[in-house]
């Protein structure tokens, strides 16, 4: 089935928007919300992403015609209802693209209140993918930083390679890696598939993720690069972090590592599984906030009351 609308996310000046498109009906945003819920039905907007013809509001099997929306889309329905009422506040709206030796991801962050108790929430938006979480989970967002957590089971050490003093050839490989990200973010359909192809699980069985990171890497020639740096960079998009500490402690713990990275250095993933996960773009911009044991080795924290033994 052909696409009804453009899903190119690249503006005329080369900047990459965090919305479903840079222009046309899908270029809606919380400041300019669509009048119709039709534009939240992804199987009409991005039909090649799905295996069947069910309704997929906000990318999930669901319906807005029932009181019970199903599949956890209520927060997004609520957010856009508040956006139409002017009751959401932009925190960051960042255009993406290559810059001096690196790449910035397009992403938007909004704050709003929800629920009977008017909980303060953040919502991240990136090419049709969403993550929502309590404001208290991310106290550094106001400084442009996300706190990342990685559960490591019972391991006591965590390794994260630092990229320092790169040779000209290594820098060329790094730039090709950023080319792959630029390609992956240049179209909302490609971006959505790449984001979720790496986390295929029961929650994503309805997706047709035939286009994945490996295909994008092949398009720009990254797949042909060899050596330790190339292998490292090819693995980075497969390494997930959660934005919620209790997820790292409970589901993937008890031991975990705490990091920070700029808000425009992440790709939203695991959107459907509820684990509030992202992957990082530039590994140089991940700062480990735990004790450093060696050049690339760090001590792990542990769940409160847990044991490292």
PDB file of C-alpha atoms in Angstrom:
ATOM      1  CA  UNK A   1       0.000   0.000   0.000  1.00  0.00           C
ATOM      2  CA  UNK A   2       1.384   3.395  -0.991  1.00  0.00           C
ATOM      3  CA  UNK A   3       1.918   6.111   1.578  1.00  0.00           C
ATOM      4  CA  UNK A   4      -0.811   8.743   1.732  1.00  0.00           C
ATOM      5  CA  UNK A   5       1.488  11.489   2.975  1.00  0.00           C
ATOM      6  CA  UNK A   6       5.114  12.491   2.942  1.00  0.00           C
ATOM      7  CA  UNK A   7       7.111  11.129   5.872  1.00  0.00           C
ATOM      8  CA  UNK A   8      10.343  12.939   5.036  1.00  0.00           C
ATOM      9  CA  UNK A   9      11.603  14.586   8.203  1.00  0.00           C
ATOM     10  CA  UNK A  10      14.243  16.794   6.554  1.00  0.00           C
ATOM     11  CA  UNK A  11      13.556  20.519   6.262  1.00  0.00           C
ATOM     12  CA  UNK A  12      14.730  22.671   3.367  1.00  0.00           C
ATOM     13  CA  UNK A  13      17.670  23.863   5.479  1.00  0.00           C
ATOM     14  CA  UNK A  14      18.765  20.280   6.187  1.00  0.00           C
ATOM     15  CA  UNK A  15      17.525  20.150   9.777  1.00  0.00           C
ATOM     16  CA  UNK A  16      15.646  17.026  10.880  1.00  0.00           C
ATOM     17  CA  UNK A  17      12.379  17.520  12.769  1.00  0.00           C
ATOM     18  CA  UNK A  18      11.180  15.219  15.586  1.00  0.00           C
ATOM     19  CA  UNK A  19       7.669  14.991  14.079  1.00  0.00           C
ATOM     20  CA  UNK A  20       6.311  12.491  11.552  1.00  0.00           C
ATOM     21  CA  UNK A  21       7.171  14.841   8.687  1.00  0.00           C
ATOM     22  CA  UNK A  22       8.837  18.161   7.977  1.00  0.00           C
ATOM     23  CA  UNK A  23       5.868  19.445   5.987  1.00  0.00           C
ATOM     24  CA  UNK A  24       2.335  18.449   5.085  1.00  0.00           C
ATOM     25  CA  UNK A  25      -0.412  16.975   7.298  1.00  0.00           C
ATOM     26  CA  UNK A  26       2.032  14.859   9.327  1.00  0.00           C
ATOM     27  CA  UNK A  27       4.094  17.866  10.386  1.00  0.00           C
ATOM     28  CA  UNK A  28       1.779  18.368  13.350  1.00  0.00           C
ATOM     29  CA  UNK A  29       3.223  19.153  16.773  1.00  0.00           C
ATOM     30  CA  UNK A  30       1.861  19.900  20.268  1.00  0.00           C
ATOM     31  CA  UNK A  31       1.952  23.599  19.352  1.00  0.00           C
ATOM     32  CA  UNK A  32       0.005  22.827  16.172  1.00  0.00           C
ATOM     33  CA  UNK A  33      -1.998  19.667  16.983  1.00  0.00           C
ATOM     34  CA  UNK A  34      -4.148  17.925  14.376  1.00  0.00           C
ATOM     35  CA  UNK A  35      -7.870  18.517  14.585  1.00  0.00           C
ATOM     36  CA  UNK A  36      -8.636  14.887  13.798  1.00  0.00           C
ATOM     37  CA  UNK A  37      -7.486  11.723  15.573  1.00  0.00           C
ATOM     38  CA  UNK A  38      -7.075  10.251  12.110  1.00  0.00           C
ATOM     39  CA  UNK A  39      -3.480  11.466  12.171  1.00  0.00           C
ATOM     40  CA  UNK A  40      -2.667   9.233  15.145  1.00  0.00           C
ATOM     41  CA  UNK A  41      -3.638   6.080  13.226  1.00  0.00           C
ATOM     42  CA  UNK A  42      -0.246   4.849  12.046  1.00  0.00           C
ATOM     43  CA  UNK A  43      -1.475   1.926   9.937  1.00  0.00           C
ATOM     44  CA  UNK A  44      -3.046   4.508   7.622  1.00  0.00           C
ATOM     45  CA  UNK A  45      -0.076   6.866   7.750  1.00  0.00           C
ATOM     46  CA  UNK A  46       2.728   4.263   7.644  1.00  0.00           C
ATOM     47  CA  UNK A  47       1.081   1.086   6.268  1.00  0.00           C
ATOM     48  CA  UNK A  48       4.354  -0.648   5.383  1.00  0.00           C
ATOM     49  CA  UNK A  49       5.277  -0.850   9.072  1.00  0.00           C
ATOM     50  CA  UNK A  50       2.484  -3.296  10.005  1.00  0.00           C
ATOM     51  CA  UNK A  51       1.770  -6.932   9.221  1.00  0.00           C
ATOM     52  CA  UNK A  52      -2.021  -6.577   9.029  1.00  0.00           C
ATOM     53  CA  UNK A  53      -4.739  -3.953   8.567  1.00  0.00           C
ATOM     54  CA  UNK A  54      -5.887  -3.485  12.140  1.00  0.00           C
ATOM     55  CA  UNK A  55      -6.086  -0.040  13.713  1.00  0.00           C
ATOM     56  CA  UNK A  56      -2.792   1.071  15.239  1.00  0.00           C
ATOM     57  CA  UNK A  57      -3.307   4.339  17.055  1.00  0.00           C
ATOM     58  CA  UNK A  58       0.037   5.729  18.179  1.00  0.00           C
ATOM     59  CA  UNK A  59       1.544   2.609  16.651  1.00  0.00           C
ATOM     60  CA  UNK A  60      -0.221   0.163  18.975  1.00  0.00           C
ATOM     61  CA  UNK A  61      -3.166  -2.197  18.279  1.00  0.00           C
ATOM     62  CA  UNK A  62      -5.993  -0.069  19.627  1.00  0.00           C
ATOM     63  CA  UNK A  63      -9.192   1.818  18.942  1.00  0.00           C
ATOM     64  CA  UNK A  64     -10.405   5.275  19.865  1.00  0.00           C
ATOM     65  CA  UNK A  65     -14.016   4.248  19.335  1.00  0.00           C
ATOM     66  CA  UNK A  66     -14.189   2.325  22.627  1.00  0.00           C
ATOM     67  CA  UNK A  67     -14.023   3.557  26.175  1.00  0.00           C
ATOM     68  CA  UNK A  68     -11.204   1.087  26.791  1.00  0.00           C
ATOM     69  CA  UNK A  69      -8.502   2.152  24.357  1.00  0.00           C
ATOM     70  CA  UNK A  70      -6.270  -0.820  25.115  1.00  0.00           C
ATOM     71  CA  UNK A  71      -2.514  -1.299  24.846  1.00  0.00           C
ATOM     72  CA  UNK A  72      -1.693   1.647  27.061  1.00  0.00           C
ATOM     73  CA  UNK A  73      -2.368   4.510  24.655  1.00  0.00           C
ATOM     74  CA  UNK A  74      -4.363   6.445  27.266  1.00  0.00           C
ATOM     75  CA  UNK A  75      -1.397   8.674  28.225  1.00  0.00           C
ATOM     76  CA  UNK A  76      -0.934   9.747  24.612  1.00  0.00           C
ATOM     77  CA  UNK A  77      -4.645  10.394  24.060  1.00  0.00           C
ATOM     78  CA  UNK A  78      -4.613  12.472  27.237  1.00  0.00           C
ATOM     79  CA  UNK A  79      -1.469  14.361  26.209  1.00  0.00           C
ATOM     80  CA  UNK A  80      -2.840  15.388  22.814  1.00  0.00           C
ATOM     81  CA  UNK A  81      -6.166  16.369  24.370  1.00  0.00           C
ATOM     82  CA  UNK A  82      -4.241  18.687  26.667  1.00  0.00           C
ATOM     83  CA  UNK A  83      -2.112  19.921  23.755  1.00  0.00           C
ATOM     84  CA  UNK A  84      -5.296  20.968  21.947  1.00  0.00           C
ATOM     85  CA  UNK A  85      -6.282  22.867  25.083  1.00  0.00           C
ATOM     86  CA  UNK A  86      -2.866  24.534  25.299  1.00  0.00           C
ATOM     87  CA  UNK A  87      -2.117  22.758  28.582  1.00  0.00           C
ATOM     88  CA  UNK A  88       1.308  21.288  27.752  1.00  0.00           C
ATOM     89  CA  UNK A  89       4.634  23.083  28.140  1.00  0.00           C
ATOM     90  CA  UNK A  90       7.607  22.602  25.807  1.00  0.00           C
ATOM     91  CA  UNK A  91      10.840  21.837  27.658  1.00  0.00           C
ATOM     92  CA  UNK A  92      13.055  21.052  24.663  1.00  0.00           C
ATOM     93  CA  UNK A  93      12.283  20.883  20.952  1.00  0.00           C
ATOM     94  CA  UNK A  94      15.534  20.001  19.230  1.00  0.00           C
ATOM     95  CA  UNK A  95      16.171  19.702  15.509  1.00  0.00           C
ATOM     96  CA  UNK A  96      18.547  16.935  14.461  1.00  0.00           C
ATOM     97  CA  UNK A  97      21.397  16.709  11.985  1.00  0.00           C
ATOM     98  CA  UNK A  98      25.146  16.473  11.575  1.00  0.00           C
ATOM     99  CA  UNK A  99      27.268  19.176  13.121  1.00  0.00           C
ATOM    100  CA  UNK A 100      30.966  19.671  13.923  1.00  0.00           C
ATOM    101  CA  UNK A 101      32.197  16.103  14.010  1.00  0.00           C
ATOM    102  CA  UNK A 102      29.010  14.592  15.410  1.00  0.00           C
ATOM    103  CA  UNK A 103      25.272  14.035  15.067  1.00  0.00           C
ATOM    104  CA  UNK A 104      22.354  15.336  17.135  1.00  0.00           C
ATOM    105  CA  UNK A 105      19.093  13.399  17.246  1.00  0.00           C
ATOM    106  CA  UNK A 106      15.782  15.209  16.725  1.00  0.00           C
ATOM    107  CA  UNK A 107      13.658  14.989  19.862  1.00  0.00           C
ATOM    108  CA  UNK A 108      10.970  16.934  21.701  1.00  0.00           C
ATOM    109  CA  UNK A 109      10.189  16.978  25.419  1.00  0.00           C
ATOM    110  CA  UNK A 110       6.994  18.355  26.978  1.00  0.00           C
ATOM    111  CA  UNK A 111       5.709  18.649  30.518  1.00  0.00           C
ATOM    112  CA  UNK A 112       2.059  18.225  31.481  1.00  0.00           C
ATOM    113  CA  UNK A 113      -0.186  17.051  34.307  1.00  0.00           C
ATOM    114  CA  UNK A 114      -2.327  13.945  34.206  1.00  0.00           C
ATOM    115  CA  UNK A 115      -4.446  11.633  36.337  1.00  0.00           C
ATOM    116  CA  UNK A 116      -6.781  12.295  39.234  1.00  0.00           C
ATOM    117  CA  UNK A 117      -3.848  13.553  41.277  1.00  0.00           C
ATOM    118  CA  UNK A 118      -2.463  15.841  38.530  1.00  0.00           C
ATOM    119  CA  UNK A 119       0.891  14.072  38.387  1.00  0.00           C
ATOM    120  CA  UNK A 120       3.662  16.011  36.680  1.00  0.00           C
ATOM    121  CA  UNK A 121       4.846  14.054  33.651  1.00  0.00           C
ATOM    122  CA  UNK A 122       7.381  14.391  30.861  1.00  0.00           C
ATOM    123  CA  UNK A 123       6.673  13.094  27.364  1.00  0.00           C
ATOM    124  CA  UNK A 124       9.418  12.532  24.798  1.00  0.00           C
ATOM    125  CA  UNK A 125       8.432  12.523  21.115  1.00  0.00           C
ATOM    126  CA  UNK A 126      10.577  11.252  18.261  1.00  0.00           C
ATOM    127  CA  UNK A 127       9.155  10.329  14.841  1.00  0.00           C
ATOM    128  CA  UNK A 128       5.983   8.756  16.168  1.00  0.00           C
ATOM    129  CA  UNK A 129       7.592   7.051  19.169  1.00  0.00           C
ATOM    130  CA  UNK A 130       6.764   8.229  22.683  1.00  0.00           C
ATOM    131  CA  UNK A 131       8.108   7.786  26.201  1.00  0.00           C
ATOM    132  CA  UNK A 132       6.224   9.129  29.218  1.00  0.00           C
ATOM    133  CA  UNK A 133       7.507   9.143  32.807  1.00  0.00           C
ATOM    134  CA  UNK A 134       7.175  11.032  36.077  1.00  0.00           C
ATOM    135  CA  UNK A 135       9.079  14.313  36.285  1.00  0.00           C
ATOM    136  CA  UNK A 136      10.829  13.027  39.419  1.00  0.00           C
ATOM    137  CA  UNK A 137      12.499  10.271  37.377  1.00  0.00           C
ATOM    138  CA  UNK A 138      14.567  12.771  35.378  1.00  0.00           C
ATOM    139  CA  UNK A 139      15.667  15.733  37.523  1.00  0.00           C
ATOM    140  CA  UNK A 140      18.380  16.811  35.059  1.00  0.00           C
ATOM    141  CA  UNK A 141      16.153  17.398  32.032  1.00  0.00           C
ATOM    142  CA  UNK A 142      16.034  21.104  32.852  1.00  0.00           C
ATOM    143  CA  UNK A 143      19.812  21.072  32.246  1.00  0.00           C
ATOM    144  CA  UNK A 144      19.417  19.280  28.918  1.00  0.00           C
ATOM    145  CA  UNK A 145      20.551  15.921  30.296  1.00  0.00           C
ATOM    146  CA  UNK A 146      18.905  12.525  30.603  1.00  0.00           C
ATOM    147  CA  UNK A 147      19.819  10.107  33.375  1.00  0.00           C
ATOM    148  CA  UNK A 148      20.351   6.630  31.938  1.00  0.00           C
ATOM    149  CA  UNK A 149      20.351   3.363  33.870  1.00  0.00           C
ATOM    150  CA  UNK A 150      21.652  -0.028  32.752  1.00  0.00           C
ATOM    151  CA  UNK A 151      20.830  -3.109  34.792  1.00  0.00           C
ATOM    152  CA  UNK A 152      23.712  -5.606  34.760  1.00  0.00           C
ATOM    153  CA  UNK A 153      22.364  -8.455  36.885  1.00  0.00           C
ATOM    154  CA  UNK A 154      24.944  -9.405  39.512  1.00  0.00           C
ATOM    155  CA  UNK A 155      27.981  -8.063  37.713  1.00  0.00           C
ATOM    156  CA  UNK A 156      30.154  -5.748  39.770  1.00  0.00           C
ATOM    157  CA  UNK A 157      31.818  -3.940  36.862  1.00  0.00           C
ATOM    158  CA  UNK A 158      30.588  -2.192  33.740  1.00  0.00           C
ATOM    159  CA  UNK A 159      32.716  -1.457  30.664  1.00  0.00           C
ATOM    160  CA  UNK A 160      32.157   1.488  28.323  1.00  0.00           C
ATOM    161  CA  UNK A 161      34.786   2.308  25.734  1.00  0.00           C
ATOM    162  CA  UNK A 162      35.948   5.903  25.495  1.00  0.00           C
ATOM    163  CA  UNK A 163      36.844   7.194  22.033  1.00  0.00           C
ATOM    164  CA  UNK A 164      39.903   9.363  22.449  1.00  0.00           C
ATOM    165  CA  UNK A 165      42.752  10.391  20.136  1.00  0.00           C
ATOM    166  CA  UNK A 166      41.221   8.861  17.011  1.00  0.00           C
ATOM    167  CA  UNK A 167      43.389   8.473  13.932  1.00  0.00           C
ATOM    168  CA  UNK A 168      42.206  10.019  10.636  1.00  0.00           C
ATOM    169  CA  UNK A 169      40.994   6.604   9.487  1.00  0.00           C
ATOM    170  CA  UNK A 170      39.132   6.009  12.749  1.00  0.00           C
ATOM    171  CA  UNK A 171      37.532   9.435  12.509  1.00  0.00           C
ATOM    172  CA  UNK A 172      36.396   8.573   8.974  1.00  0.00           C
ATOM    173  CA  UNK A 173      34.716   5.419  10.330  1.00  0.00           C
ATOM    174  CA  UNK A 174      33.064   7.466  13.078  1.00  0.00           C
ATOM    175  CA  UNK A 175      31.697   9.941  10.524  1.00  0.00           C
ATOM    176  CA  UNK A 176      30.314   7.078   8.441  1.00  0.00           C
ATOM    177  CA  UNK A 177      28.572   5.832  11.572  1.00  0.00           C
ATOM    178  CA  UNK A 178      26.963   9.270  11.953  1.00  0.00           C
ATOM    179  CA  UNK A 179      25.969   9.109   8.259  1.00  0.00           C
ATOM    180  CA  UNK A 180      23.992   5.967   9.089  1.00  0.00           C
ATOM    181  CA  UNK A 181      22.136   7.774  11.870  1.00  0.00           C
ATOM    182  CA  UNK A 182      21.419  10.715   9.580  1.00  0.00           C
ATOM    183  CA  UNK A 183      19.940   8.332   7.017  1.00  0.00           C
ATOM    184  CA  UNK A 184      17.902   6.493   9.668  1.00  0.00           C
ATOM    185  CA  UNK A 185      16.381   9.721  10.998  1.00  0.00           C
ATOM    186  CA  UNK A 186      15.663  11.252   7.570  1.00  0.00           C
ATOM    187  CA  UNK A 187      12.284   9.541   7.122  1.00  0.00           C
ATOM    188  CA  UNK A 188       9.723   8.760   9.826  1.00  0.00           C
ATOM    189  CA  UNK A 189       8.905   5.306   8.435  1.00  0.00           C
ATOM    190  CA  UNK A 190      12.575   4.312   8.282  1.00  0.00           C
ATOM    191  CA  UNK A 191      13.178   5.833  11.715  1.00  0.00           C
ATOM    192  CA  UNK A 192      10.236   3.994  13.282  1.00  0.00           C
ATOM    193  CA  UNK A 193      11.308   0.653  11.831  1.00  0.00           C
ATOM    194  CA  UNK A 194      14.968   1.057  12.769  1.00  0.00           C
ATOM    195  CA  UNK A 195      14.019   2.044  16.322  1.00  0.00           C
ATOM    196  CA  UNK A 196      11.926  -1.055  16.935  1.00  0.00           C
ATOM    197  CA  UNK A 197      13.623  -3.678  14.751  1.00  0.00           C
ATOM    198  CA  UNK A 198      16.346  -4.099  17.372  1.00  0.00           C
ATOM    199  CA  UNK A 199      13.883  -4.866  20.171  1.00  0.00           C
ATOM    200  CA  UNK A 200      11.694  -7.475  18.480  1.00  0.00           C
ATOM    201  CA  UNK A 201       9.675  -9.316  21.139  1.00  0.00           C
ATOM    202  CA  UNK A 202       6.103 -10.383  21.803  1.00  0.00           C
ATOM    203  CA  UNK A 203       5.040  -6.736  22.202  1.00  0.00           C
ATOM    204  CA  UNK A 204       6.309  -5.921  18.692  1.00  0.00           C
ATOM    205  CA  UNK A 205       5.122  -9.008  16.812  1.00  0.00           C
ATOM    206  CA  UNK A 206       2.667  -6.926  14.781  1.00  0.00           C
ATOM    207  CA  UNK A 207       5.474  -4.801  13.303  1.00  0.00           C
ATOM    208  CA  UNK A 208       6.986  -5.497   9.916  1.00  0.00           C
ATOM    209  CA  UNK A 209      10.523  -4.444  10.754  1.00  0.00           C
ATOM    210  CA  UNK A 210      12.165  -5.602   7.544  1.00  0.00           C
ATOM    211  CA  UNK A 211      14.302  -2.471   7.465  1.00  0.00           C
ATOM    212  CA  UNK A 212      16.741  -2.413  10.345  1.00  0.00           C
ATOM    213  CA  UNK A 213      19.965  -0.747  11.448  1.00  0.00           C
ATOM    214  CA  UNK A 214      22.048  -3.242   9.434  1.00  0.00           C
ATOM    215  CA  UNK A 215      20.286  -2.193   6.219  1.00  0.00           C
ATOM    216  CA  UNK A 216      20.868   1.497   6.897  1.00  0.00           C
ATOM    217  CA  UNK A 217      24.515   0.804   7.736  1.00  0.00           C
ATOM    218  CA  UNK A 218      24.848  -1.019   4.432  1.00  0.00           C
ATOM    219  CA  UNK A 219      23.409   1.929   2.509  1.00  0.00           C
ATOM    220  CA  UNK A 220      26.154   4.270   3.742  1.00  0.00           C
ATOM    221  CA  UNK A 221      28.967   1.713   3.634  1.00  0.00           C
ATOM    222  CA  UNK A 222      29.391   1.291   7.393  1.00  0.00           C
ATOM    223  CA  UNK A 223      28.929  -2.482   7.091  1.00  0.00           C
ATOM    224  CA  UNK A 224      32.173  -2.729   5.087  1.00  0.00           C
ATOM    225  CA  UNK A 225      34.284  -1.107   7.787  1.00  0.00           C
ATOM    226  CA  UNK A 226      36.515  -3.442   9.790  1.00  0.00           C
ATOM    227  CA  UNK A 227      38.490  -3.278  13.024  1.00  0.00           C
ATOM    228  CA  UNK A 228      37.764  -2.754  16.742  1.00  0.00           C
ATOM    229  CA  UNK A 229      36.237   0.717  16.364  1.00  0.00           C
ATOM    230  CA  UNK A 230      33.895  -0.378  13.579  1.00  0.00           C
ATOM    231  CA  UNK A 231      32.745  -3.367  15.636  1.00  0.00           C
ATOM    232  CA  UNK A 232      32.167  -1.134  18.648  1.00  0.00           C
ATOM    233  CA  UNK A 233      30.131   1.421  16.695  1.00  0.00           C
ATOM    234  CA  UNK A 234      28.019  -1.279  15.055  1.00  0.00           C
ATOM    235  CA  UNK A 235      27.122  -2.574  18.520  1.00  0.00           C
ATOM    236  CA  UNK A 236      26.163   0.789  20.080  1.00  0.00           C
ATOM    237  CA  UNK A 237      22.595   0.899  18.614  1.00  0.00           C
ATOM    238  CA  UNK A 238      21.949  -2.500  20.229  1.00  0.00           C
ATOM    239  CA  UNK A 239      22.780  -1.349  23.756  1.00  0.00           C
ATOM    240  CA  UNK A 240      19.733  -0.081  25.607  1.00  0.00           C
ATOM    241  CA  UNK A 241      19.402   2.077  28.708  1.00  0.00           C
ATOM    242  CA  UNK A 242      16.255   2.796  30.690  1.00  0.00           C
ATOM    243  CA  UNK A 243      15.192   6.233  31.911  1.00  0.00           C
ATOM    244  CA  UNK A 244      13.599   4.745  35.036  1.00  0.00           C
ATOM    245  CA  UNK A 245      15.891   3.624  37.851  1.00  0.00           C
ATOM    246  CA  UNK A 246      13.481   1.050  39.282  1.00  0.00           C
ATOM    247  CA  UNK A 247      13.434  -0.753  35.919  1.00  0.00           C
ATOM    248  CA  UNK A 248      17.220  -1.145  35.970  1.00  0.00           C
ATOM    249  CA  UNK A 249      17.167  -2.244  39.617  1.00  0.00           C
ATOM    250  CA  UNK A 250      14.190  -4.572  39.450  1.00  0.00           C
ATOM    251  CA  UNK A 251      13.876  -6.148  36.022  1.00  0.00           C
ATOM    252  CA  UNK A 252      17.519  -6.047  34.943  1.00  0.00           C
ATOM    253  CA  UNK A 253      19.273  -5.743  38.325  1.00  0.00           C
ATOM    254  CA  UNK A 254      19.891  -5.888  41.157  1.00  0.00           C
ATOM    255  CA  UNK A 255      23.133  -4.155  40.153  1.00  0.00           C
ATOM    256  CA  UNK A 256      23.114  -1.281  37.704  1.00  0.00           C
ATOM    257  CA  UNK A 257      25.140   1.601  36.332  1.00  0.00           C
ATOM    258  CA  UNK A 258      24.039   5.240  36.268  1.00  0.00           C
ATOM    259  CA  UNK A 259      24.959   7.544  33.352  1.00  0.00           C
ATOM    260  CA  UNK A 260      24.013  10.876  31.826  1.00  0.00           C
ATOM    261  CA  UNK A 261      23.867  12.025  28.226  1.00  0.00           C
ATOM    262  CA  UNK A 262      22.442  15.054  26.374  1.00  0.00           C
ATOM    263  CA  UNK A 263      18.757  14.749  25.589  1.00  0.00           C
ATOM    264  CA  UNK A 264      19.521  14.955  21.848  1.00  0.00           C
ATOM    265  CA  UNK A 265      21.888  11.973  22.005  1.00  0.00           C
ATOM    266  CA  UNK A 266      19.246   9.242  22.264  1.00  0.00           C
ATOM    267  CA  UNK A 267      16.875   7.247  20.107  1.00  0.00           C
ATOM    268  CA  UNK A 268      13.584   6.157  21.675  1.00  0.00           C
ATOM    269  CA  UNK A 269      13.117   2.388  21.553  1.00  0.00           C
ATOM    270  CA  UNK A 270      11.173  -0.308  23.440  1.00  0.00           C
ATOM    271  CA  UNK A 271       8.206   2.040  23.001  1.00  0.00           C
ATOM    272  CA  UNK A 272       5.664  -0.793  23.184  1.00  0.00           C
ATOM    273  CA  UNK A 273       7.163  -2.864  25.991  1.00  0.00           C
ATOM    274  CA  UNK A 274       6.800  -0.195  28.678  1.00  0.00           C
ATOM    275  CA  UNK A 275      10.437  -0.355  29.763  1.00  0.00           C
ATOM    276  CA  UNK A 276      11.102   3.314  28.973  1.00  0.00           C
ATOM    277  CA  UNK A 277      14.271   2.510  27.040  1.00  0.00           C
ATOM    278  CA  UNK A 278      16.540   4.439  24.710  1.00  0.00           C
ATOM    279  CA  UNK A 279      19.746   3.768  22.828  1.00  0.00           C
ATOM    280  CA  UNK A 280      22.526   6.332  22.548  1.00  0.00           C
ATOM    281  CA  UNK A 281      23.853   7.914  19.359  1.00  0.00           C
ATOM    282  CA  UNK A 282      27.347   9.195  20.172  1.00  0.00           C
ATOM    283  CA  UNK A 283      29.133   6.957  22.710  1.00  0.00           C
ATOM    284  CA  UNK A 284      31.548   9.805  23.487  1.00  0.00           C
ATOM    285  CA  UNK A 285      28.700  11.735  25.110  1.00  0.00           C
ATOM    286  CA  UNK A 286      27.836   9.135  27.722  1.00  0.00           C
ATOM    287  CA  UNK A 287      29.181  10.073  31.147  1.00  0.00           C
ATOM    288  CA  UNK A 288      29.296   7.275  33.704  1.00  0.00           C
ATOM    289  CA  UNK A 289      28.313   8.654  37.114  1.00  0.00           C
ATOM    290  CA  UNK A 290      29.834   5.846  39.192  1.00  0.00           C
ATOM    291  CA  UNK A 291      33.340   5.090  40.438  1.00  0.00           C
ATOM    292  CA  UNK A 292      35.914   4.659  37.679  1.00  0.00           C
ATOM    293  CA  UNK A 293      38.071   1.569  38.186  1.00  0.00           C
ATOM    294  CA  UNK A 294      40.155   1.756  35.022  1.00  0.00           C
ATOM    295  CA  UNK A 295      40.300   3.477  31.651  1.00  0.00           C
ATOM    296  CA  UNK A 296      37.001   1.953  30.482  1.00  0.00           C
ATOM    297  CA  UNK A 297      35.781   0.098  33.580  1.00  0.00           C
ATOM    298  CA  UNK A 298      33.390   1.376  36.239  1.00  0.00           C
ATOM    299  CA  UNK A 299      31.948   0.075  39.494  1.00  0.00           C
ATOM    300  CA  UNK A 300      28.249  -0.821  39.543  1.00  0.00           C
ATOM    301  CA  UNK A 301      25.722   0.475  42.019  1.00  0.00           C
ATOM    302  CA  UNK A 302      23.335  -1.895  43.713  1.00  0.00           C
ATOM    303  CA  UNK A 303      19.685  -1.903  44.519  1.00  0.00           C
ATOM    304  CA  UNK A 304      18.918  -0.534  47.956  1.00  0.00           C
ATOM    305  CA  UNK A 305      19.172  -3.403  50.408  1.00  0.00           C
ATOM    306  CA  UNK A 306      20.718  -5.667  47.757  1.00  0.00           C
ATOM    307  CA  UNK A 307      24.104  -7.320  47.682  1.00  0.00           C
ATOM    308  CA  UNK A 308      26.987  -7.370  45.246  1.00  0.00           C
ATOM    309  CA  UNK A 309      27.820 -10.937  46.195  1.00  0.00           C
TER     310      UNK A 309
END
